[in-house]
Short mmCIF file of C-alpha atoms in Angstrom, two decimals:
data_model
loop_
_atom_site.label_atom_id
_atom_site.label_comp_id
_atom_site.label_asym_id
_atom_site.label_seq_id
_atom_site.Cartn_x
_atom_site.Cartn_y
_atom_site.Cartn_z
CA GLY L 1 0.15 0.13 0.01
CA ASN L 2 1.01 3.54 0.48
CA ASN L 3 3.36 2.71 3.27
CA MET L 4 5.20 0.18 1.11
CA SER L 5 5.57 3.16 -1.45
CA GLN L 6 7.15 5.33 0.86
CA GLU L 7 9.53 2.95 2.23
CA LEU L 8 10.74 2.13 -1.47
CA PRO L 9 14.33 3.63 -2.53
CA PRO L 10 13.42 6.83 -4.24
CA CYS L 11 14.95 5.30 -7.80
CA VAL L 12 12.59 2.54 -7.42
CA ALA L 13 9.31 4.76 -6.39
CA ASP L 14 10.35 7.20 -9.22
CA PRO L 15 12.88 5.69 -11.64
CA LEU L 16 12.49 8.29 -14.42
CA ALA L 17 13.23 11.11 -11.92
CA ALA L 18 16.24 9.28 -10.44
CA VAL L 19 17.91 8.81 -14.07
CA ALA L 20 17.10 12.29 -14.86
CA GLU L 21 18.85 13.67 -11.90
CA LEU L 22 21.82 11.45 -12.53
CA PHE L 23 22.04 12.48 -16.27
CA ASN L 24 21.76 16.14 -15.21
CA SER L 25 24.42 15.59 -12.69
CA ALA L 26 26.48 13.95 -15.20
CA ALA L 27 25.78 16.50 -17.89
CA SER L 28 26.77 19.50 -15.65
CA GLY L 29 30.15 18.02 -14.79
CA SER L 30 31.19 16.94 -18.29
CA SER L 31 32.27 19.25 -21.12
CA GLU L 32 30.22 17.16 -23.42
CA ASP L 33 26.72 18.29 -22.72
CA GLY L 34 24.22 15.21 -23.51
CA SER L 35 26.60 12.85 -24.02
CA ASP L 36 25.37 9.02 -23.78
CA GLY L 37 26.71 6.92 -20.90
CA ASP L 38 25.71 5.16 -17.65
CA TRP L 39 25.86 8.20 -15.21
CA GLY L 40 25.86 5.85 -12.35
CA VAL L 41 22.28 4.30 -12.98
CA LYS L 42 23.38 1.03 -12.79
CA ALA L 43 25.23 1.31 -9.63
CA GLN L 44 22.19 3.43 -7.93
CA PHE L 45 19.68 0.60 -9.21
CA VAL L 46 21.87 -2.40 -7.88
CA ALA L 47 22.19 -0.83 -4.83
CA ALA L 48 18.35 0.04 -4.34
CA LEU L 49 17.55 -3.49 -5.34
CA ALA L 50 19.89 -5.57 -2.89
CA GLN L 51 17.85 -3.91 -0.12
CA PRO L 52 15.57 -6.70 1.48
CA GLY L 53 11.93 -6.90 0.06
CA VAL L 54 12.70 -4.22 -2.68
CA LEU L 55 12.96 -6.52 -5.38
CA GLU L 56 9.67 -8.61 -4.50
CA ALA L 57 7.64 -5.05 -4.50
CA ILE L 58 8.38 -4.40 -7.89
CA PRO L 59 5.82 -5.84 -10.36
CA GLU L 60 6.37 -8.50 -12.91
CA ILE L 61 4.74 -8.00 -16.09
CA ASN L 62 4.20 -11.52 -17.05
CA ALA L 63 2.24 -12.07 -13.84
CA VAL L 64 0.01 -8.90 -13.58
CA GLY L 65 -0.05 -7.86 -17.43
CA VAL L 66 1.40 -4.79 -18.64
CA GLU L 67 -2.14 -3.24 -18.86
CA ALA L 68 -2.07 -3.30 -14.79
CA ILE L 69 1.20 -1.33 -14.44
CA GLN L 70 1.37 2.52 -13.71
CA PRO L 71 3.00 4.65 -16.33
CA ASN L 72 6.67 5.14 -15.86
CA ALA L 73 7.11 2.70 -13.33
CA LEU L 74 10.03 0.29 -12.49
CA VAL L 75 9.15 -3.35 -13.64
CA ARG L 76 10.63 -6.62 -13.98
CA PHE L 77 10.25 -9.68 -16.14
CA ARG L 78 11.58 -13.10 -16.66
CA CYS L 79 12.82 -13.95 -20.27
CA MET L 80 14.95 -15.82 -22.62
CA VAL L 81 16.92 -13.89 -25.28
CA GLN L 82 16.07 -15.47 -28.27
CA ASP L 83 18.02 -13.04 -30.67
CA MET L 84 19.80 -9.70 -31.03
CA TYR L 85 18.66 -7.29 -33.65
CA ASN L 86 20.98 -4.59 -35.48
CA PRO L 87 21.75 -1.64 -33.32
CA GLU L 88 18.59 0.89 -33.07
CA TYR L 89 19.59 4.55 -33.62
CA TYR L 90 17.17 6.94 -31.46
CA VAL L 91 16.85 10.48 -30.03
CA GLY L 92 18.65 10.04 -26.63
CA ALA L 93 18.51 13.56 -25.60
CA TYR L 94 17.13 16.89 -26.77
CA ARG L 95 16.85 20.65 -25.69
CA ASN L 96 14.85 23.37 -26.87
CA GLU L 97 12.84 26.37 -25.37
CA SER L 98 10.79 24.10 -23.15
CA THR L 99 13.71 22.75 -21.41
CA ALA L 100 15.13 26.22 -20.70
CA GLY L 101 18.01 25.10 -22.94
CA ARG L 102 19.13 22.20 -20.76
CA TRP L 103 19.70 18.63 -22.28
CA LYS L 104 16.72 16.03 -21.18
CA THR L 105 17.16 12.34 -21.95
CA THR L 106 14.70 9.96 -23.16
CA LYS L 107 17.04 7.03 -22.86
CA PHE L 108 14.57 4.82 -20.72
CA THR L 109 11.21 5.72 -22.19
CA GLU L 110 9.20 5.26 -25.29
CA ASP L 111 7.61 8.72 -25.16
CA LEU L 112 8.16 11.20 -27.88
CA ILE L 113 9.68 14.52 -27.48
CA PRO L 114 6.89 16.96 -26.21
CA THR L 115 5.95 19.63 -28.65
CA THR L 116 4.22 22.95 -28.08
CA ALA L 117 0.81 23.98 -29.39
CA ALA L 118 2.85 25.84 -32.39
CA ASP L 119 4.58 22.72 -33.12
CA ASP L 120 1.27 20.93 -33.44
CA ASP L 121 -0.24 23.41 -35.70
CA GLY L 122 2.98 22.43 -38.01
CA MET L 123 3.32 26.49 -38.55
CA ASN L 124 6.28 27.18 -36.39
CA GLN L 125 9.68 25.60 -36.68
CA GLN L 126 11.59 27.71 -34.06
CA HIS L 127 10.69 25.31 -31.39
CA GLU L 128 12.43 22.58 -33.03
CA PRO L 129 14.59 20.76 -30.72
CA GLU L 130 18.19 20.19 -30.70
CA ARG L 131 18.78 16.43 -30.71
CA LYS L 132 21.51 13.81 -29.81
CA ILE L 133 21.21 10.43 -31.95
CA TRP L 134 22.48 7.45 -29.85
CA GLU L 135 22.84 3.77 -30.42
CA ARG L 136 21.57 0.83 -28.29
CA LYS L 137 21.29 -2.79 -28.69
CA VAL L 138 17.82 -4.43 -29.04
CA LEU L 139 17.23 -7.91 -27.84
CA TYR L 140 14.09 -10.26 -28.95
CA CYS L 141 13.18 -11.86 -25.75
CA VAL L 142 10.51 -14.45 -25.45
CA PRO L 143 8.93 -16.38 -22.20
CA LEU L 144 10.84 -19.12 -20.72
CA PRO L 145 10.18 -22.32 -22.73
CA GLY L 146 8.19 -24.64 -20.31
CA GLU L 147 8.25 -22.58 -17.41
CA SER L 148 5.31 -23.55 -14.97
CA ALA L 149 3.34 -21.47 -12.82
CA TRP L 150 4.57 -22.88 -9.61
CA VAL L 151 8.20 -22.57 -10.67
CA ARG L 152 7.29 -18.59 -11.31
CA ARG L 153 5.75 -18.47 -7.72
CA LEU L 154 8.87 -20.40 -6.26
CA ASP L 155 11.27 -18.06 -7.69
CA GLY L 156 9.60 -14.94 -6.67
CA ALA L 157 8.05 -13.95 -10.26
CA GLY L 158 5.03 -12.79 -8.31
CA ALA L 159 2.80 -9.65 -8.65
CA GLY L 160 4.36 -7.70 -5.77
CA PRO L 161 3.04 -7.76 -2.25
CA GLY L 162 -0.51 -8.75 -1.71
CA ALA L 163 -1.26 -10.04 -5.02
CA GLY L 164 -0.54 -13.46 -6.19
CA ALA L 165 0.79 -14.70 -9.57
CA VAL L 166 -1.67 -15.48 -12.43
CA GLU L 167 -1.28 -17.45 -15.73
CA PRO L 168 0.16 -14.88 -18.39
CA SER L 169 -2.66 -14.20 -21.08
CA PRO L 170 -1.51 -14.52 -24.72
CA THR L 171 -1.70 -10.59 -24.63
CA THR L 172 0.77 -10.49 -21.82
CA ALA L 173 3.06 -12.99 -23.46
CA GLN L 174 3.19 -10.94 -26.48
CA THR L 175 3.97 -7.68 -24.32
CA ALA L 176 7.11 -9.75 -22.91
CA LYS L 177 8.22 -10.55 -26.42
CA ARG L 178 8.08 -6.72 -27.44
CA ALA L 179 9.93 -5.88 -24.14
CA ARG L 180 13.22 -5.08 -25.90
CA GLU L 181 15.12 -2.67 -24.38
CA LEU L 182 17.66 -4.47 -22.23
CA GLU L 183 21.02 -3.04 -23.22
CA THR L 184 24.08 -5.21 -22.66
CA GLY L 185 25.83 -1.91 -22.19
CA GLY L 186 25.03 -2.06 -18.44
CA ASP L 187 22.18 0.23 -18.04
CA VAL L 188 19.24 -1.02 -15.41
CA ALA L 189 19.42 -4.44 -16.92
CA MET L 190 21.52 -6.22 -14.10
CA ASP L 191 24.21 -8.25 -15.22
CA GLY L 192 24.57 -11.37 -12.75
CA MET L 193 21.48 -10.98 -10.73
CA ASP L 194 20.99 -14.47 -9.13
CA ASP L 195 17.34 -14.83 -9.69
CA MET L 196 17.29 -14.26 -13.43
CA VAL L 197 15.14 -11.07 -13.00
CA ALA L 198 15.79 -8.04 -15.12
CA ALA L 199 14.68 -4.87 -13.65
CA VAL L 200 14.27 -2.20 -16.15
CA VAL L 201 12.88 1.23 -16.60
CA ARG L 202 9.84 1.47 -19.11
CA ALA L 203 7.40 4.03 -19.72
CA VAL L 204 4.60 1.54 -20.34
CA GLY L 205 2.33 4.27 -20.44
CA GLY L 206 3.76 5.64 -23.79
CA ASP L 207 3.70 1.90 -25.49
CA GLY L 208 1.54 2.13 -28.59
#
C-alpha cells in the first residue's frame, strides 16, 4: 500500500526522476553536454534492489499484465533472449525552449519529445529541438520455454506484495516479446542477478 511505496528507495518509487537527476549531474560536470553513458544508473539501482524486500515489491509484468502497470513505473520480467537485432538509433537527448536550454534524456522511455501548440499546428519551426542521436542494442526476448506457474511463484516472479501470480494471457506473452530494451552496455538490466530477473525502466504508458 502507501506505506510500502514510502519505504521504497527513491529510484524505485520514481525511476525516471532518478535517471534524470543522474543525467543532469553528469551533464553539468562534463564538457560534452548531453552525451550518452551510464551516469551511475546501474550502481544506484543495483544498490536499491539489494535492499531486503525491494525486488519483491516491483511488479512482474508476466504475472500482472502490462495494462495493470502504472505509467513510468519500474517493472521486472523473466525472459529468454532469443535473438539480437541490429543496433537501433534513436533520439537519446534533446533540448529546446521548453527545457530552458538544458539537455533532457529519453533513454529509458518510449515517449516522444514533447511539442508546443505551435509545433502541433505545424506552422512554427522555431521550437524544433536540438537532438542527440544515440545507439542501443535491441534484444528479442521470449517467455521461458516450458516454465510452469509454480516455478514462477517459487522463484519470486509474482505480482508484488498482496497479489498472487496469475497465468500470463496471450496478450501478456506478446507484451513480454516486445520488451526489447535490455541494453547489454550495463544500464538498468542487471548483469549477474542470481534470480534471473531483469529490472528495467520502461514508460509503459507511452507504449503504442
